[in-house]
Amino acid sequence: MKRKGIILAGGSGTRLYPITIGVSKQLLPVYDKPMIYYPLSVLMHAGIREIAIITTVEDQPQFVRVLGDGSQWGVSFHYIIQPSPDGLAQAYLLAREFLDGAPSAMVLGDNIFFGHGLPEQLAIADARQVGGTVFGYRVSDPERYGVVGFDEQGRVSELIEKPVTPPSNYAVTGLYFLDGRAPDFAARVKPSARGELEITDLLSLYLEEGSLNVETMGRGYAWLDTGTHSSMLDAANFVRTLTMRQGQQVGSPDEIACHMGFISKQQLKLRADLFNKNDYGRYLKDLSEGY
């Protein structure tokens, strides 16, 4: 069964007030593209074409306006309402009908991943039909995240949410490849002290049965969480620097769709025409003529 994708783009965005009072955090710009383009591009890199987008009821019309049905990129979007933000593991309960027993890859709508070998790492995770795979990224402040603990053989031994004494410097990023049992496992998770269904508790169920894998992202990768005003600016500057210096786009669904064969170069040209008044459109036009 082919893996399906989930982008969790709900939540209230209160940490980014006042700029998120009138618009969803995941639709704010990160340099030249809406934030949600970046996690979407990760799923597309993994070859995933059926994607559920979980939003609040108030924000859903804006997401539909920005993203449509996905056909412009050769994918299909299924929109799901999040009635209240009750934790990351809740996404699997909301998406149960959409998944219909299929394995999934869920990415948080405010996470940005970049790295030359990213598609290859995603392919390794996708190939595992049983169990789950998460991605560990070395950080200087692991106490702010869910953290991976390793045993003497380098295998994952524990997952701890925001530990006072972190067992390692590897944080669990917002990208999760899980098998078709994820909604059933999520149904077993009890609300934490803060009243949320924690993703760490869900992943621990896979860990307990010995089926959780951790792929560590090395020095050649960047993982950016755009949850604060400062980190949003950092992410925008990161994308701008790469775009200006390398002359290549970061997180472009249009480019990835053509590269993956989801759309033709003629369809890419139509997308370029839509943005013909800016550098993004000119970049797509050059691509469409070069393929």
Coordinates of C-alpha atoms in Angstrom, one line a residue:
M1 CA 0.0 0.0 0.0
K2 CA 1.4 3.4 -1.0
R3 CA 2.3 5.8 1.7
K4 CA 0.1 8.9 2.2
G5 CA 1.2 12.3 3.6
I6 CA -0.1 14.5 6.4
I7 CA 0.8 18.1 6.9
L8 CA -0.3 19.3 10.4
A9 CA -1.1 23.0 9.9
G10 CA -3.5 23.7 12.7
G11 CA -2.9 25.3 16.0
S12 CA -3.6 28.8 17.2
G13 CA -0.2 30.4 16.5
T14 CA -0.3 32.4 19.7
R15 CA 3.5 32.5 19.9
L16 CA 3.6 34.6 16.8
Y17 CA 0.9 37.1 17.8
P18 CA 0.1 39.7 16.6
I19 CA 1.0 38.6 13.1
T20 CA -1.0 35.4 13.3
I21 CA -4.2 37.0 14.5
G22 CA -5.6 37.2 11.0
V23 CA -3.7 34.6 9.1
S24 CA -2.4 31.0 9.8
K25 CA 1.3 30.8 10.8
Q26 CA 1.8 28.2 8.0
L27 CA 0.7 30.7 5.3
L28 CA 3.1 33.4 6.4
P29 CA 6.0 34.1 4.0
V30 CA 9.4 32.5 4.5
Y31 CA 11.4 34.7 2.1
D32 CA 9.6 34.2 -1.3
K33 CA 7.1 31.4 -0.6
P34 CA 4.4 30.5 1.9
M35 CA 5.7 28.5 4.9
I36 CA 3.7 25.5 4.0
Y37 CA 5.5 25.1 0.7
Y38 CA 8.6 23.8 2.5
P39 CA 7.0 20.9 4.4
L40 CA 5.0 20.1 1.3
S41 CA 8.2 19.8 -0.7
V42 CA 9.5 17.2 1.8
L43 CA 6.6 14.9 1.2
M44 CA 6.9 15.4 -2.6
H45 CA 10.6 14.5 -2.4
A46 CA 9.5 11.3 -0.8
G47 CA 7.2 10.5 -3.8
I48 CA 4.0 11.0 -1.9
R49 CA 1.1 12.3 -3.9
E50 CA -2.0 11.9 -1.7
I51 CA -1.7 14.4 1.1
A52 CA -4.1 15.5 3.9
I53 CA -3.8 19.0 5.2
I54 CA -5.1 19.5 8.7
T55 CA -6.2 23.1 9.5
T56 CA -8.5 25.0 11.8
V57 CA -12.0 25.6 10.5
E58 CA -11.3 29.4 10.3
D59 CA -8.1 29.0 8.3
Q60 CA -9.2 26.3 5.9
P61 CA -10.6 28.6 3.2
Q62 CA -7.2 30.4 3.0
F63 CA -5.3 27.2 2.6
V64 CA -7.7 26.1 -0.2
R65 CA -7.1 29.5 -1.9
V66 CA -3.3 29.2 -1.7
L67 CA -3.0 25.5 -2.5
G68 CA -6.1 24.4 -4.3
D69 CA -6.6 20.7 -4.9
G70 CA -2.9 20.0 -5.7
S71 CA -3.5 19.2 -9.3
Q72 CA -1.1 22.0 -10.4
W73 CA 1.7 19.9 -8.9
G74 CA 0.3 16.5 -9.9
V75 CA -0.8 15.7 -6.3
S76 CA -4.1 15.6 -4.5
F77 CA -5.0 17.4 -1.3
H78 CA -7.6 16.3 1.2
Y79 CA -8.5 18.9 3.8
I80 CA -9.3 18.0 7.4
I81 CA -10.6 20.2 10.1
Q82 CA -8.8 20.2 13.5
P83 CA -11.6 21.2 16.0
S84 CA -9.1 22.0 18.7
P85 CA -5.3 21.8 19.1
D86 CA -5.0 18.7 21.3
G87 CA -1.4 17.5 20.5
L88 CA 0.5 16.2 17.5
A89 CA -0.7 12.6 17.9
Q90 CA -4.2 13.8 17.4
A91 CA -3.4 14.2 13.7
Y92 CA -3.5 10.4 13.2
L93 CA -7.0 10.2 14.8
L94 CA -8.3 13.0 12.6
A95 CA -6.7 11.4 9.5
R96 CA -7.8 7.8 10.2
E97 CA -10.4 7.8 7.4
F98 CA -8.1 9.4 4.9
L99 CA -5.3 7.0 5.7
D100 CA -7.6 3.9 5.5
G101 CA -4.9 1.6 6.7
A102 CA -2.1 3.1 4.6
P103 CA 1.4 4.0 6.0
S104 CA 2.0 7.7 6.4
A105 CA 4.6 10.4 6.5
M106 CA 3.5 13.4 8.7
V107 CA 5.4 16.7 8.7
L108 CA 4.7 19.7 10.8
G109 CA 3.6 22.7 8.8
D110 CA 6.2 25.0 10.4
N111 CA 9.3 22.8 9.8
I112 CA 11.8 23.4 7.1
F113 CA 14.3 20.7 6.0
F114 CA 17.2 21.1 3.7
G115 CA 20.1 18.8 2.7
H116 CA 21.7 17.3 -0.4
G117 CA 21.0 13.8 0.6
L118 CA 17.4 14.4 1.9
P119 CA 15.6 12.4 -0.8
E120 CA 17.8 9.4 -0.2
Q121 CA 17.1 9.5 3.6
L122 CA 13.4 9.8 2.9
A123 CA 13.6 6.8 0.6
I124 CA 15.2 4.7 3.3
A125 CA 12.3 5.6 5.7
D126 CA 9.7 5.0 3.1
A127 CA 11.0 1.5 2.4
R128 CA 10.2 0.4 5.9
Q129 CA 6.7 -0.9 5.7
V130 CA 6.6 -2.0 9.4
G131 CA 7.2 0.2 12.3
G132 CA 8.3 3.8 12.3
T133 CA 11.1 6.1 11.4
V134 CA 11.9 9.5 13.0
F135 CA 14.8 11.9 12.2
G136 CA 17.2 13.1 14.9
Y137 CA 19.0 16.4 14.5
R138 CA 21.8 17.6 16.8
V139 CA 20.9 20.8 18.6
S140 CA 22.6 22.9 21.3
D141 CA 19.5 23.2 23.4
P142 CA 17.9 19.8 23.5
E143 CA 15.8 20.6 26.6
R144 CA 13.4 22.5 24.4
Y145 CA 12.5 19.4 22.3
G146 CA 11.6 15.7 22.4
V147 CA 15.0 14.0 22.7
V148 CA 16.4 10.7 21.6
G149 CA 18.4 8.5 24.0
F150 CA 20.8 5.9 22.6
D151 CA 22.2 2.7 24.0
E152 CA 25.8 1.6 23.8
Q153 CA 25.2 0.1 20.4
G154 CA 23.9 3.4 19.1
R155 CA 20.3 2.1 18.9
V156 CA 17.4 4.3 20.2
S157 CA 16.6 3.4 23.8
E158 CA 14.3 6.2 24.9
L159 CA 12.3 9.3 23.9
I160 CA 11.9 12.1 26.4
E161 CA 9.8 15.2 25.9
K162 CA 11.6 18.4 27.0
P163 CA 13.9 16.6 29.5
V164 CA 15.6 18.5 32.3
T165 CA 18.7 16.4 31.8
P166 CA 18.8 15.4 28.1
P167 CA 20.2 11.9 27.3
S168 CA 21.7 13.3 24.1
N169 CA 21.8 16.4 21.9
Y170 CA 19.6 14.8 19.3
A171 CA 16.1 16.3 19.0
V172 CA 13.3 14.6 17.2
T173 CA 12.3 16.7 14.2
G174 CA 8.8 17.3 13.0
L175 CA 8.9 14.5 10.4
Y176 CA 7.4 11.1 11.2
F177 CA 7.2 8.0 9.0
L178 CA 4.8 5.5 10.6
D179 CA 3.1 2.3 9.4
G180 CA -0.7 1.8 9.0
R181 CA -1.2 1.2 12.7
A182 CA -0.5 4.8 13.7
P183 CA -4.2 5.7 14.2
D184 CA -4.7 2.7 16.4
F185 CA -1.6 3.5 18.4
A186 CA -2.7 7.1 18.7
A187 CA -6.0 6.0 20.2
R188 CA -4.1 4.4 23.0
V189 CA -2.3 7.6 24.0
K190 CA -3.6 9.3 27.1
P191 CA -3.5 13.1 27.5
S192 CA -0.4 14.4 29.1
A193 CA -0.2 16.8 32.1
R194 CA -0.7 19.7 29.7
G195 CA -3.8 18.0 28.3
E196 CA -2.3 17.0 24.9
L197 CA -1.8 13.8 23.0
E198 CA 2.0 13.8 22.8
I199 CA 3.7 12.5 19.7
T200 CA 6.5 11.3 22.0
D201 CA 4.0 8.9 23.8
L202 CA 2.9 7.6 20.4
L203 CA 6.4 7.0 19.2
S204 CA 7.2 5.3 22.5
L205 CA 4.6 2.6 21.6
Y206 CA 6.7 1.8 18.5
L207 CA 9.8 1.9 20.6
E208 CA 8.5 -0.6 23.2
E209 CA 7.9 -3.2 20.5
G210 CA 11.3 -2.6 19.0
S211 CA 10.1 -1.2 15.7
L212 CA 11.2 2.5 15.9
N213 CA 14.1 3.6 13.8
V214 CA 16.0 6.9 14.1
E215 CA 17.8 8.4 11.1
T216 CA 20.3 11.0 12.3
M217 CA 20.8 14.1 10.1
G218 CA 24.4 15.1 10.0
R219 CA 26.3 18.3 9.3
G220 CA 25.1 18.7 5.8
Y221 CA 21.5 19.2 6.8
A222 CA 19.5 22.1 8.1
W223 CA 16.3 21.8 10.2
L224 CA 14.5 25.0 11.0
D225 CA 11.5 25.3 13.3
T226 CA 9.8 28.6 12.5
G227 CA 7.8 28.9 15.7
T228 CA 9.0 32.3 16.9
H229 CA 9.5 35.7 15.3
S230 CA 13.3 35.3 15.5
S231 CA 13.4 31.8 14.0
M232 CA 11.1 32.9 11.2
L233 CA 13.5 35.7 10.3
D234 CA 16.4 33.2 10.5
A235 CA 14.6 30.8 8.2
A236 CA 13.9 33.6 5.7
N237 CA 17.5 34.7 5.7
F238 CA 18.7 31.1 5.3
V239 CA 16.5 30.6 2.3
R240 CA 17.4 34.0 0.8
T241 CA 21.1 33.3 1.2
L242 CA 20.9 29.9 -0.5
T243 CA 18.7 31.2 -3.3
M244 CA 20.9 34.3 -4.0
R245 CA 24.2 32.5 -3.8
Q246 CA 23.4 29.3 -5.5
G247 CA 20.8 30.5 -7.9
Q248 CA 18.6 27.6 -6.9
Q249 CA 15.3 27.4 -5.1
V250 CA 14.7 25.9 -1.7
G251 CA 11.3 24.2 -1.1
S252 CA 9.7 24.8 -4.5
P253 CA 6.8 22.3 -5.1
D254 CA 6.8 23.5 -8.8
E255 CA 10.4 22.5 -9.4
I256 CA 10.0 19.2 -7.5
A257 CA 6.8 18.3 -9.2
C258 CA 8.5 18.5 -12.6
H259 CA 11.7 16.8 -11.4
M260 CA 9.7 13.9 -10.0
G261 CA 7.6 13.6 -13.2
F262 CA 4.4 14.6 -11.5
I263 CA 3.9 17.4 -14.1
S264 CA 5.2 18.1 -17.6
K265 CA 7.5 20.9 -18.5
Q266 CA 4.6 22.5 -20.3
Q267 CA 2.7 22.5 -17.0
L268 CA 5.7 24.0 -15.3
K269 CA 5.7 26.7 -18.0
L270 CA 2.1 27.6 -17.1
R271 CA 3.2 28.0 -13.5
A272 CA 6.1 30.2 -14.5
D273 CA 3.7 32.4 -16.5
L274 CA 1.6 32.9 -13.3
F275 CA 4.6 34.3 -11.5
N276 CA 6.2 36.1 -14.4
K277 CA 6.6 39.4 -12.6
N278 CA 9.1 38.1 -10.0
D279 CA 12.3 36.1 -9.7
Y280 CA 10.5 32.9 -8.8
G281 CA 8.6 32.9 -12.0
R282 CA 11.7 33.6 -14.0
Y283 CA 13.4 30.7 -12.2
L284 CA 10.6 28.4 -13.2
K285 CA 10.6 29.6 -16.8
D286 CA 14.4 28.8 -17.1
L287 CA 13.7 25.4 -15.6
S288 CA 10.8 24.7 -18.1
E289 CA 13.1 25.6 -21.0
G290 CA 16.0 23.5 -19.6
Y291 CA 14.2 20.2 -19.0

